[in-house]
PDB file of C-alpha atoms in Angstrom:
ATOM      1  CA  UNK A 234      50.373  12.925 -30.126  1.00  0.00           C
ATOM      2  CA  UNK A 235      53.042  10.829 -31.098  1.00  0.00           C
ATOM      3  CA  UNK A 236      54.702   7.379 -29.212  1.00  0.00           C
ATOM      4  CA  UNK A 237      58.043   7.163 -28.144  1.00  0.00           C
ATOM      5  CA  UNK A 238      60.183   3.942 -27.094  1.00  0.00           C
ATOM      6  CA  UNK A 239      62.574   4.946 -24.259  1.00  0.00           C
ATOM      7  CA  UNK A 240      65.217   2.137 -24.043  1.00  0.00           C
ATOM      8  CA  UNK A 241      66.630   2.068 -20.708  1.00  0.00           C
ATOM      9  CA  UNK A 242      70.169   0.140 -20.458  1.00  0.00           C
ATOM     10  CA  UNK A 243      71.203  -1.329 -17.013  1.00  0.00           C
ATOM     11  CA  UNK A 244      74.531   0.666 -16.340  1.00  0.00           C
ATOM     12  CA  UNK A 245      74.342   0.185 -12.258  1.00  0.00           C
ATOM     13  CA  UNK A 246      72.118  -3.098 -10.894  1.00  0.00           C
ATOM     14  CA  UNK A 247      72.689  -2.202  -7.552  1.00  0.00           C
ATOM     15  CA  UNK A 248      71.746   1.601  -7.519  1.00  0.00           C
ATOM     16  CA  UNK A 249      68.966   0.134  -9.360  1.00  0.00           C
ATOM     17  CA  UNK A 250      67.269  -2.188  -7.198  1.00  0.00           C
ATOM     18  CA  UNK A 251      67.710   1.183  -4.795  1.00  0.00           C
ATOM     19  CA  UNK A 252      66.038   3.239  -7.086  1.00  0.00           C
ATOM     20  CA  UNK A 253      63.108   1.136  -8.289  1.00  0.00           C
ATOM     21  CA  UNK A 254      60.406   1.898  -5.765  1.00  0.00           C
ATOM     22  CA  UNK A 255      61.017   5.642  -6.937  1.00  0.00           C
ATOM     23  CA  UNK A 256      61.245   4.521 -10.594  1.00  0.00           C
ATOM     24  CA  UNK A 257      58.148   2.994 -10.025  1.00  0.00           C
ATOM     25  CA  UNK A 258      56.588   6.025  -8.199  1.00  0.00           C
ATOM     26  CA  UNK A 259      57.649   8.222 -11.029  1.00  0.00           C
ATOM     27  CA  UNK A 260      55.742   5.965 -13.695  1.00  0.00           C
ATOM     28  CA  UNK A 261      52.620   5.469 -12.027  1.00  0.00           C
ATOM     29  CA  UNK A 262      52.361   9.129 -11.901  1.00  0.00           C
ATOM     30  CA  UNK A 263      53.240   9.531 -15.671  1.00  0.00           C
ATOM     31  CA  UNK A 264      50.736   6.685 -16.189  1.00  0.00           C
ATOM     32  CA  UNK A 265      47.960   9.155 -14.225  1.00  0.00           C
ATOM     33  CA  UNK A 266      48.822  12.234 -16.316  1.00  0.00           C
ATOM     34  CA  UNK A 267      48.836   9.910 -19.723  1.00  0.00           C
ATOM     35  CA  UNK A 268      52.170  10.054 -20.613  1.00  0.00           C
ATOM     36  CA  UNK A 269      53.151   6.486 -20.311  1.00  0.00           C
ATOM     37  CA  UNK A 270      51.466   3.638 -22.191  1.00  0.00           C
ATOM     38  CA  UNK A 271      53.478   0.631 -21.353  1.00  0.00           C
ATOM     39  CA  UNK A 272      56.031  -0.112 -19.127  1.00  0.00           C
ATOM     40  CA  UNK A 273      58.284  -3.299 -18.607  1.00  0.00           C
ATOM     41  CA  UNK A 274      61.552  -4.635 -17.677  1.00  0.00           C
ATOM     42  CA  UNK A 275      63.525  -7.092 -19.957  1.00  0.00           C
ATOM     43  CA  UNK A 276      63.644 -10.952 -18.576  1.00  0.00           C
ATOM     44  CA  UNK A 277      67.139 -11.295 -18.819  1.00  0.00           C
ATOM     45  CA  UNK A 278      68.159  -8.211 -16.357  1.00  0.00           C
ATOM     46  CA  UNK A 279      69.717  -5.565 -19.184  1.00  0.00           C
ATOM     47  CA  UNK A 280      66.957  -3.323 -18.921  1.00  0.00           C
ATOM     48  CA  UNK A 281      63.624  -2.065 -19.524  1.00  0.00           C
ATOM     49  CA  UNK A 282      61.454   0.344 -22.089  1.00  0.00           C
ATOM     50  CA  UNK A 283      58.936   2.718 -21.386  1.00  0.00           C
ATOM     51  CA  UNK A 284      56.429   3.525 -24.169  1.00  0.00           C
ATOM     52  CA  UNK A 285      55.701   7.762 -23.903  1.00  0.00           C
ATOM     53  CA  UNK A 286      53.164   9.468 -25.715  1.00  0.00           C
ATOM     54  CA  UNK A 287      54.305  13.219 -26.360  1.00  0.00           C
ATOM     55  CA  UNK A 288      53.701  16.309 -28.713  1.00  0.00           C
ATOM     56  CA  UNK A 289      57.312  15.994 -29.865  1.00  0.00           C
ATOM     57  CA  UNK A 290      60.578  13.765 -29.446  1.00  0.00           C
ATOM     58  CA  UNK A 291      61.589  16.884 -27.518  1.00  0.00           C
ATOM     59  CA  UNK A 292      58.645  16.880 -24.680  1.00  0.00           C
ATOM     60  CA  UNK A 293      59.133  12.884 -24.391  1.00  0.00           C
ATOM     61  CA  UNK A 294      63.213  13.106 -23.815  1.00  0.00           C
ATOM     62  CA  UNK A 295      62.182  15.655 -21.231  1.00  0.00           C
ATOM     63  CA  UNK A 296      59.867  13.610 -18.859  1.00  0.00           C
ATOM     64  CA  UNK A 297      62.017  10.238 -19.575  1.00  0.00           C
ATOM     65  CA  UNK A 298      64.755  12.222 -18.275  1.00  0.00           C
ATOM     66  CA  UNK A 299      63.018  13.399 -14.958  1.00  0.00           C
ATOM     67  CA  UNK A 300      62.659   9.235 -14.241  1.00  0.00           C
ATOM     68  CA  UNK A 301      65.074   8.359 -11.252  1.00  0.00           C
ATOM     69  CA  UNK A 302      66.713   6.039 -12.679  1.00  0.00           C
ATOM     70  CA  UNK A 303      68.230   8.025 -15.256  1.00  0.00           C
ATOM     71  CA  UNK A 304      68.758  11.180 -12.851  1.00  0.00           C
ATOM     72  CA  UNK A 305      71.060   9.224 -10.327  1.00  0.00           C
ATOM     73  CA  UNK A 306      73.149   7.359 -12.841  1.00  0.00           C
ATOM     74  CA  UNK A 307      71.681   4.107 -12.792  1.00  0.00           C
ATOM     75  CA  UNK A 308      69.956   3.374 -16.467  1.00  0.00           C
ATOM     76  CA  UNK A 309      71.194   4.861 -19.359  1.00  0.00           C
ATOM     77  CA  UNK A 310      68.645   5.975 -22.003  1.00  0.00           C
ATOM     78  CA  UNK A 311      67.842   6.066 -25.820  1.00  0.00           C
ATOM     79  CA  UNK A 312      64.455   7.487 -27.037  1.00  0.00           C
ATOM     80  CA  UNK A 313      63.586   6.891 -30.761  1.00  0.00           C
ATOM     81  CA  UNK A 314      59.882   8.106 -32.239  1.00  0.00           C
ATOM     82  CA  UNK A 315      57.732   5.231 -32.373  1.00  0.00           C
ATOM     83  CA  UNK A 316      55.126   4.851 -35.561  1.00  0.00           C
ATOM     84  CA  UNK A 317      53.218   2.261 -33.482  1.00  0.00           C
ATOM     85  CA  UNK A 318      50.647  -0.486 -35.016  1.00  0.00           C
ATOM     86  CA  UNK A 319      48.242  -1.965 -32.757  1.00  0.00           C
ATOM     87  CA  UNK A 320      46.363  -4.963 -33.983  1.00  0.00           C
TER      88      UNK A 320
END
């Protein structure tokens, strides 16, 4: 298993103050299954980043992808392989 940092650009703040309880829904449920690892939005509004851990870069871009707020438009996303380091 492998961690991967999925950088998720505001594109729409409206659709996503909309979208967040089902954002939110969606993550808690990754969180039960073990697929997310740390979650967080950015303090100055441009974002967030969700930390997956996946068999592949392949698996990973497929569950960040199912996450409403980059189904309806309103986050854009970049997922890069994460060789983490936890003190």
């Amino acid at each position: 298993m492998s961690y991967y940092v999925v950088y998720l650009p505001m594109k729409d703040e409206e659709l996503s103050q909309t979208l967040r309880p089902d954002h939110l829904a969606f993550l808690d449920e990754q969180i039960e299954k073990g697929n997310v690892k740390a979650k967080g939005r950015f303090a100055d509004g441009s974002g967030g980043m969700v930390i997956y851990q996946a068999e592949s870069l392949e698996s990973a871009e497929e569950i960040a992808k199912q996450d409403p707020y980059v189904e309806k438009g309103a986050r854009g996303m970049e997922i890069k392989e994460w060789i983490a380091s936890f003190a």
